[in-house]
Coordinates of C-alpha atoms in Angstrom, one line a residue:
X1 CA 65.7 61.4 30.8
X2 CA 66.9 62.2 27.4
X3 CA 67.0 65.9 26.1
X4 CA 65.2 65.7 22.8
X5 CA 65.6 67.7 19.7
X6 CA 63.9 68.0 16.3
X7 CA 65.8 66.1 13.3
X8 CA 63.0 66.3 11.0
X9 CA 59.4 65.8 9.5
X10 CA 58.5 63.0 7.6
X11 CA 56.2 62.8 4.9
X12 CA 55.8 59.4 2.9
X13 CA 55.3 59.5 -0.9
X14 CA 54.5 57.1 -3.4
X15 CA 56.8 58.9 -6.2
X16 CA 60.2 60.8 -4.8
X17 CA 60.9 62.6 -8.2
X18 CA 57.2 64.0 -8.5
X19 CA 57.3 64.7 -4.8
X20 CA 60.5 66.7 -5.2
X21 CA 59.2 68.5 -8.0
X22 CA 56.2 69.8 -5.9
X23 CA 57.9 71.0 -3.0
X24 CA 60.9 72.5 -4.6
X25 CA 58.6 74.0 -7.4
X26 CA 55.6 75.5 -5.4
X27 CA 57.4 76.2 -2.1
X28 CA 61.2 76.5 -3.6
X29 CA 62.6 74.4 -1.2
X30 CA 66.6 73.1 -1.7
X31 CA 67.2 69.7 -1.5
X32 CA 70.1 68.8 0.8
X33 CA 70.5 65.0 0.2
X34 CA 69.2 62.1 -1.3
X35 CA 69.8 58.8 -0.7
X36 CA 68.8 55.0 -0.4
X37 CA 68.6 52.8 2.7
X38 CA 67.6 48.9 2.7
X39 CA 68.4 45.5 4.3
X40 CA 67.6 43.9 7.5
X41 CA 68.0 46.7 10.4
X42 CA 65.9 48.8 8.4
X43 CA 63.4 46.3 7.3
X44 CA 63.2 45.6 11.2
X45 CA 63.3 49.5 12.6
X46 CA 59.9 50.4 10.2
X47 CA 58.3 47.2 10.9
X48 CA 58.0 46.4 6.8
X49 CA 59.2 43.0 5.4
X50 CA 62.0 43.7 3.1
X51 CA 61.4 47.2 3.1
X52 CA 63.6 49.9 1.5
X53 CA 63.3 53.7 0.9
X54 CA 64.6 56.2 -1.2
X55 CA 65.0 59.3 0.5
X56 CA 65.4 63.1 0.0
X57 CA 66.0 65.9 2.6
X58 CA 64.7 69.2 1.9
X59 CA 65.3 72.4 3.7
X60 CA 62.7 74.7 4.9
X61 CA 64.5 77.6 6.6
X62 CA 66.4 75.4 9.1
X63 CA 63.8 72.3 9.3
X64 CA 64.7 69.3 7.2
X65 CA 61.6 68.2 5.5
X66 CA 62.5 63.9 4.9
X67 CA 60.1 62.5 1.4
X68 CA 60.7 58.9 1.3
X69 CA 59.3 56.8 -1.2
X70 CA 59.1 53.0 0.4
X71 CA 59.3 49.7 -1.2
X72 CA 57.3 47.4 -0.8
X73 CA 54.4 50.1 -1.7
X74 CA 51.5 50.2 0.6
X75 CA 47.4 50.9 -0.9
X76 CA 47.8 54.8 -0.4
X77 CA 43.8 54.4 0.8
X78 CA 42.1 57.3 0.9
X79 CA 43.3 61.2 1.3
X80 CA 43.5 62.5 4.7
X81 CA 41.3 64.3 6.6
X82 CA 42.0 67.4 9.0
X83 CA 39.3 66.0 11.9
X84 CA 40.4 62.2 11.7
X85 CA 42.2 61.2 14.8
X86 CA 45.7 60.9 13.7
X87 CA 45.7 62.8 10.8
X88 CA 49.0 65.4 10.3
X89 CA 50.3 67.8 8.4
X90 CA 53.5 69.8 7.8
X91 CA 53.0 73.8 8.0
X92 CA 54.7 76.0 5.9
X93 CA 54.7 79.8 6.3
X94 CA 54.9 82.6 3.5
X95 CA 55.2 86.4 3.8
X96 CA 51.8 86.8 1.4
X97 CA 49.2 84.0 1.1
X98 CA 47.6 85.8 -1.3
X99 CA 50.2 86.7 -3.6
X100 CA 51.1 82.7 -2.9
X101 CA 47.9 81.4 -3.4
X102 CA 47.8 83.7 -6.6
X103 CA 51.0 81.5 -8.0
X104 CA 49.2 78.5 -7.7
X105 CA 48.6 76.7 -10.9
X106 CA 47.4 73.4 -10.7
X107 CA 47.7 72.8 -7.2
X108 CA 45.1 71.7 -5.4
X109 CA 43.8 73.8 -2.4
X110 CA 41.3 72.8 0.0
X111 CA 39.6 76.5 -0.1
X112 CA 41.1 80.3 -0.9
X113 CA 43.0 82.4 2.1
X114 CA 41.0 82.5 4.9
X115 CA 41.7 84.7 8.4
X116 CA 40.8 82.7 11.3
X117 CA 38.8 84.0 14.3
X118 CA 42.4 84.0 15.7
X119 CA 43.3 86.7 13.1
X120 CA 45.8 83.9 11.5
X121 CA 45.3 83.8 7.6
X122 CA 45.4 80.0 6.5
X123 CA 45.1 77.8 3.5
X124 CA 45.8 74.2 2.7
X125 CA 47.0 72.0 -0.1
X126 CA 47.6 68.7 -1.1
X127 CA 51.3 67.5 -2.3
X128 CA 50.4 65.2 -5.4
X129 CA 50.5 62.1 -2.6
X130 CA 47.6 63.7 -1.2
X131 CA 48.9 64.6 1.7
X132 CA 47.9 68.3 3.8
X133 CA 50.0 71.5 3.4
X134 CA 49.1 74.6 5.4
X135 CA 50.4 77.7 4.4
X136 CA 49.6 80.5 6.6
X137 CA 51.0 84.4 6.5
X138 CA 53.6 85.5 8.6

């Protein structure tokens, strides 16, 4: 059996430049590539009739975070939820969450800092795709 390692997280976006602008601006990631990818064995790999993507690799202290923006476009449908079975979400951690949170302008949290019952202090955003950011304190 195989030995597997982590390449990277995926997160799908329906605009790459505004994407990139949020997670370079609020978290200051670096991006390491971009990049375009089309025809038949792709199409075929993500199961999406004459699909393409435009990709972008950022790096978040050694794990490559992969935006892709896809054409064809799909209905976004609504934002994710934590509790709905399959949901997921990329974790990001920061030295002060509330000096982070304090930073924030307009983006969107889904409540202040909180310290769990497992002493871990937490909060989550939304990218402007919608999609779920934690940050937590390390």
């Amino acid at each position: 059996m195989p030995d597997p390692t982590a390449h990277h997280v995926g997160i799908t976006v329906a605009e790459l430049d505004r994407a990139i602008a949020f997670y370079t601006d609020t978290f200051d990631l670096n991006v390491r590539a971009r990049f375009e990818v089309g025809g038949a064995a792709f199409a075929d790999a993500v199961d999406v009739a004459g699909a393409t993507g435009s990709f972008a690799h950022l790096d978040a202290d050694g794990i490559r975070i992969e935006l892709v923006e896809y054409g064809p476009a799909s209905d976004p449908g609504e934002p994710p939820t934590l509790n709905r079975p399959g949901a997921v979400h990329l974790a990001l951690s920061v030295d002060d969450l509330d000096a982070f949170y304090a930073g924030l302008d307009d983006v969107r949290t889904l409540s202040r800092p909180q310290t769990t019952e497992s002493g871990t202090r937490i909060l989550f955003v939304r990218d402007p795709e919608g999609n779920l950011v934690e940050v937590l304190e390390t």
